[in-house]
Amino acid sequence: KVTGREYHDEWLAAAVENWWEHAALWARICLVNQAIPAPADVRMMGALEILSIVGGHERSVVDFFQMVLDEMNARMADGIAAHGVETCRLTHEGEPMYYDEGFIHRLARRYGAVLVAGFVTFCQGLWNIDESGRWTAGPRFGDLGLTLRNREDALRLLARCYVEHSPIYRCQRLEEKAGEYVHRAQEWHCDGAVLHMDIGCHSQGAGVLEARQALEKAGIPTVTYEASNGDPRDLSHSQVTDQLESFLERLGLVRLE
């Protein structure tokens, strides 16, 4: 009404349907990585996840994610791994360092370790999350039995997506973070957890120490490192290298190089 331009309810409805469906597919892609060996690592999945952020409302992204899911299932069935050697599986919790995203992965790969799971990698998915913190894939759009007829239908479903199924806001729910970290490490068969004490994102860093205690209590070894997701001045490469290598050697791993 303000701009005088025509609003197309059917475009909004199609975009919301695509958003729901692509997020449900992404959750299923993440679940495939529970396989041993892992068909992908967190860095590979992060590259794919960008499409969700910039184009999850588009049908082309839905179609692409369906192809990715089919490919992941095929890799799992054939025992195709993300890397030729998988000596150890790790979860990485917290934002990556976007200015040097491969740094932690390269350190882990020296010992044959693979990062297979983490909140940031999974947060674009559509999930059912129970009271204990266990994540399972949410329903696909076709399972809902809905037809989006108008703007109100579309916006109500979009609100339902975020309120009932999106984990993005859950980094603020500190009382639930510890249980989710433990379940994620257990269900993706991780031998340890790498926790980023991110001084550049307080919502991600909040509750990490409590989650570390819960992981250790569950028998899952942990290591923390301090850096920032966006400011390279906050990263000491030598310090983080010493911390992570000591952790991997504590797990009984030796350098492959």
XYZ file of C-alpha atoms in Angstrom:
257
model
C 0.000 0.000 0.000
C 2.805 2.413 0.779
C 4.760 1.821 -2.425
C 1.761 1.261 -4.647
C 3.346 -1.906 -6.026
C 1.406 -5.126 -6.461
C 2.181 -7.830 -3.876
C 2.229 -11.398 -5.152
C 1.057 -13.752 -2.415
C 1.812 -16.751 -4.606
C 5.498 -15.758 -4.820
C 5.725 -15.596 -1.038
C 3.964 -18.963 -0.689
C 6.378 -20.601 -3.140
C 9.383 -19.084 -1.361
C 8.208 -20.308 2.068
C 7.532 -23.804 0.708
C 11.033 -23.878 -0.766
C 12.547 -22.585 2.468
C 10.877 -25.307 4.520
C 11.784 -28.057 2.060
C 15.422 -27.069 1.594
C 15.919 -26.865 5.384
C 14.361 -30.308 5.870
C 16.720 -31.669 3.214
C 19.734 -30.034 4.875
C 18.905 -31.731 8.182
C 18.868 -35.090 6.397
C 22.189 -34.314 4.709
C 23.688 -33.606 8.129
C 22.330 -36.880 9.511
C 24.058 -38.903 6.792
C 27.356 -37.721 8.255
C 26.729 -40.006 11.217
C 28.064 -42.754 8.950
C 31.537 -44.158 9.545
C 33.573 -43.096 7.642
C 31.998 -39.680 7.231
C 31.033 -38.884 3.605
C 31.858 -35.191 4.169
C 33.563 -32.983 6.709
C 32.378 -29.761 8.301
C 34.322 -27.564 5.891
C 32.807 -29.269 2.831
C 29.337 -28.944 4.326
C 29.951 -25.309 5.186
C 30.576 -24.581 1.514
C 27.231 -26.157 0.633
C 25.432 -24.404 3.486
C 26.104 -21.001 1.909
C 23.421 -21.796 -0.664
C 20.895 -22.087 2.153
C 21.811 -18.669 3.483
C 21.666 -16.826 0.161
C 19.023 -18.802 -1.749
C 17.047 -21.190 0.443
C 13.831 -19.659 -0.878
C 14.605 -20.713 -4.453
C 13.490 -23.961 -6.077
C 16.918 -24.447 -7.626
C 18.450 -24.776 -4.141
C 15.813 -27.329 -3.144
C 16.622 -29.379 -6.245
C 20.361 -29.081 -5.604
C 20.042 -30.171 -1.966
C 18.039 -33.201 -3.106
C 20.946 -34.104 -5.390
C 23.397 -33.582 -2.515
C 21.325 -35.857 -0.264
C 21.251 -38.541 -2.954
C 25.014 -38.199 -3.405
C 25.665 -38.377 0.343
C 23.541 -41.516 0.636
C 25.397 -43.075 -2.300
C 28.762 -42.224 -0.728
C 27.625 -43.745 2.558
C 26.428 -46.933 0.848
C 29.739 -47.307 -0.996
C 31.862 -46.446 2.045
C 33.324 -43.351 0.370
C 34.962 -41.099 2.957
C 35.563 -37.372 3.019
C 39.254 -38.153 3.428
C 41.365 -41.214 2.743
C 42.176 -41.665 6.434
C 39.767 -41.234 9.345
C 41.548 -42.014 12.604
C 39.310 -39.884 14.792
C 35.983 -38.036 14.585
C 35.529 -34.634 16.158
C 32.701 -32.192 16.639
C 33.499 -28.484 16.306
C 31.251 -26.188 18.299
C 31.238 -22.456 17.668
C 31.712 -20.222 14.667
C 34.635 -21.028 12.367
C 37.348 -18.453 11.812
C 36.058 -17.152 8.497
C 39.362 -15.477 7.593
C 41.221 -18.816 7.958
C 38.454 -21.409 7.894
C 40.731 -24.284 6.963
C 43.198 -23.789 9.821
C 41.596 -26.123 12.374
C 40.854 -28.684 9.657
C 44.465 -28.712 8.505
C 45.696 -29.280 12.049
C 43.260 -32.147 12.541
C 44.152 -33.729 9.198
C 47.823 -33.998 10.198
C 46.636 -36.682 12.612
C 43.932 -38.186 10.387
C 41.145 -36.580 12.428
C 37.971 -35.378 10.709
C 35.533 -32.718 11.927
C 32.123 -34.223 11.195
C 29.528 -32.206 13.138
C 28.779 -28.901 14.811
C 26.045 -26.388 15.585
C 27.009 -23.834 12.943
C 27.083 -26.490 10.224
C 23.675 -27.839 11.229
C 21.840 -24.635 12.154
C 20.325 -24.047 8.695
C 18.435 -27.341 8.973
C 14.848 -27.940 10.010
C 14.985 -30.102 13.126
C 12.886 -31.696 15.814
C 14.734 -31.080 19.101
C 13.496 -32.907 22.180
C 13.833 -31.845 25.815
C 17.078 -33.759 26.290
C 18.729 -31.928 23.367
C 18.531 -34.724 20.788
C 18.168 -33.572 17.168
C 16.210 -35.475 14.518
C 15.176 -34.295 11.048
C 11.922 -32.365 10.872
C 9.124 -33.145 8.414
C 9.437 -32.395 4.726
C 6.894 -30.006 3.259
C 4.944 -32.755 1.510
C 4.444 -34.512 4.854
C 2.619 -31.524 6.326
C -0.495 -31.926 4.178
C -0.695 -28.156 3.713
C -1.555 -25.885 0.831
C -0.391 -22.285 1.179
C -3.303 -20.332 -0.261
C -2.433 -16.793 0.758
C -0.017 -14.505 2.589
C -1.310 -15.431 6.038
C -0.820 -19.158 5.426
C 2.733 -18.542 4.230
C 3.722 -16.296 7.116
C 2.218 -18.639 9.704
C 4.236 -21.538 8.303
C 7.388 -19.427 8.220
C 6.837 -18.506 11.877
C 6.281 -22.171 12.702
C 9.538 -23.041 10.965
C 11.531 -20.686 13.179
C 9.655 -21.198 16.455
C 9.301 -24.993 16.340
C 12.141 -26.259 14.163
C 14.958 -23.757 13.634
C 17.947 -24.118 15.993
C 19.400 -20.696 15.168
C 18.006 -18.975 18.260
C 19.033 -21.861 20.541
C 22.553 -20.529 21.078
C 20.833 -18.137 23.519
C 19.208 -20.954 25.510
C 22.111 -21.761 27.786
C 20.237 -24.307 29.883
C 19.831 -26.535 26.800
C 23.207 -26.028 25.120
C 25.086 -28.615 27.203
C 22.644 -31.432 26.410
C 22.712 -30.605 22.716
C 26.521 -30.657 22.602
C 26.575 -34.065 24.289
C 23.928 -35.588 22.016
C 25.605 -34.211 18.902
C 28.975 -35.692 19.876
C 27.433 -39.047 20.776
C 25.139 -39.450 17.793
C 27.774 -38.431 15.255
C 30.119 -40.962 16.930
C 32.725 -38.368 17.876
C 35.845 -39.223 19.834
C 36.255 -35.673 21.084
C 34.968 -32.112 20.889
C 36.749 -28.922 19.802
C 35.157 -25.841 21.386
C 35.764 -22.329 20.075
C 35.775 -19.705 22.841
C 34.759 -17.023 20.381
C 35.419 -13.535 21.717
C 33.820 -12.133 18.573
C 30.376 -13.731 19.124
C 29.153 -13.693 22.699
C 26.033 -15.733 21.971
C 28.127 -18.606 20.603
C 30.635 -18.392 23.446
C 28.048 -18.257 26.211
C 27.601 -21.538 28.057
C 30.558 -23.256 26.388
C 32.375 -23.968 29.651
C 29.240 -25.543 31.124
C 28.858 -27.600 27.951
C 32.490 -28.661 28.263
C 31.819 -29.979 31.764
C 28.811 -31.944 30.459
C 30.865 -33.425 27.620
C 33.673 -34.475 29.943
C 31.146 -35.980 32.354
C 29.743 -38.003 29.445
C 33.231 -39.328 28.718
C 33.893 -37.141 25.672
C 37.330 -35.451 25.764
C 37.377 -31.747 24.932
C 39.729 -28.943 24.025
C 38.980 -25.232 23.918
C 40.739 -22.520 21.957
C 40.280 -18.769 22.030
C 39.961 -16.711 18.871
C 37.420 -14.631 16.961
C 35.253 -15.591 14.026
C 35.891 -12.286 12.292
C 39.093 -10.628 13.537
C 42.401 -12.325 12.679
C 44.194 -10.237 15.304
C 42.518 -12.394 17.972
C 44.046 -15.649 16.688
C 47.422 -16.939 17.822
C 48.259 -19.678 15.329
C 51.072 -21.038 17.476
C 48.995 -21.205 20.645
C 46.029 -22.909 18.979
C 48.361 -25.326 17.189
C 49.950 -26.331 20.503
C 46.535 -26.763 22.142
C 45.010 -28.873 19.379
C 48.074 -31.031 18.738
C 48.406 -31.762 22.466
C 44.725 -32.721 22.537
C 45.011 -35.056 19.551
C 48.079 -36.721 21.035
C 46.181 -37.115 24.313
C 43.621 -39.058 22.275
C 46.423 -41.429 21.248
C 46.880 -40.110 17.719
C 50.215 -39.634 15.981
C 51.110 -37.361 13.095
C 50.693 -38.958 9.684
C 53.152 -36.639 7.980
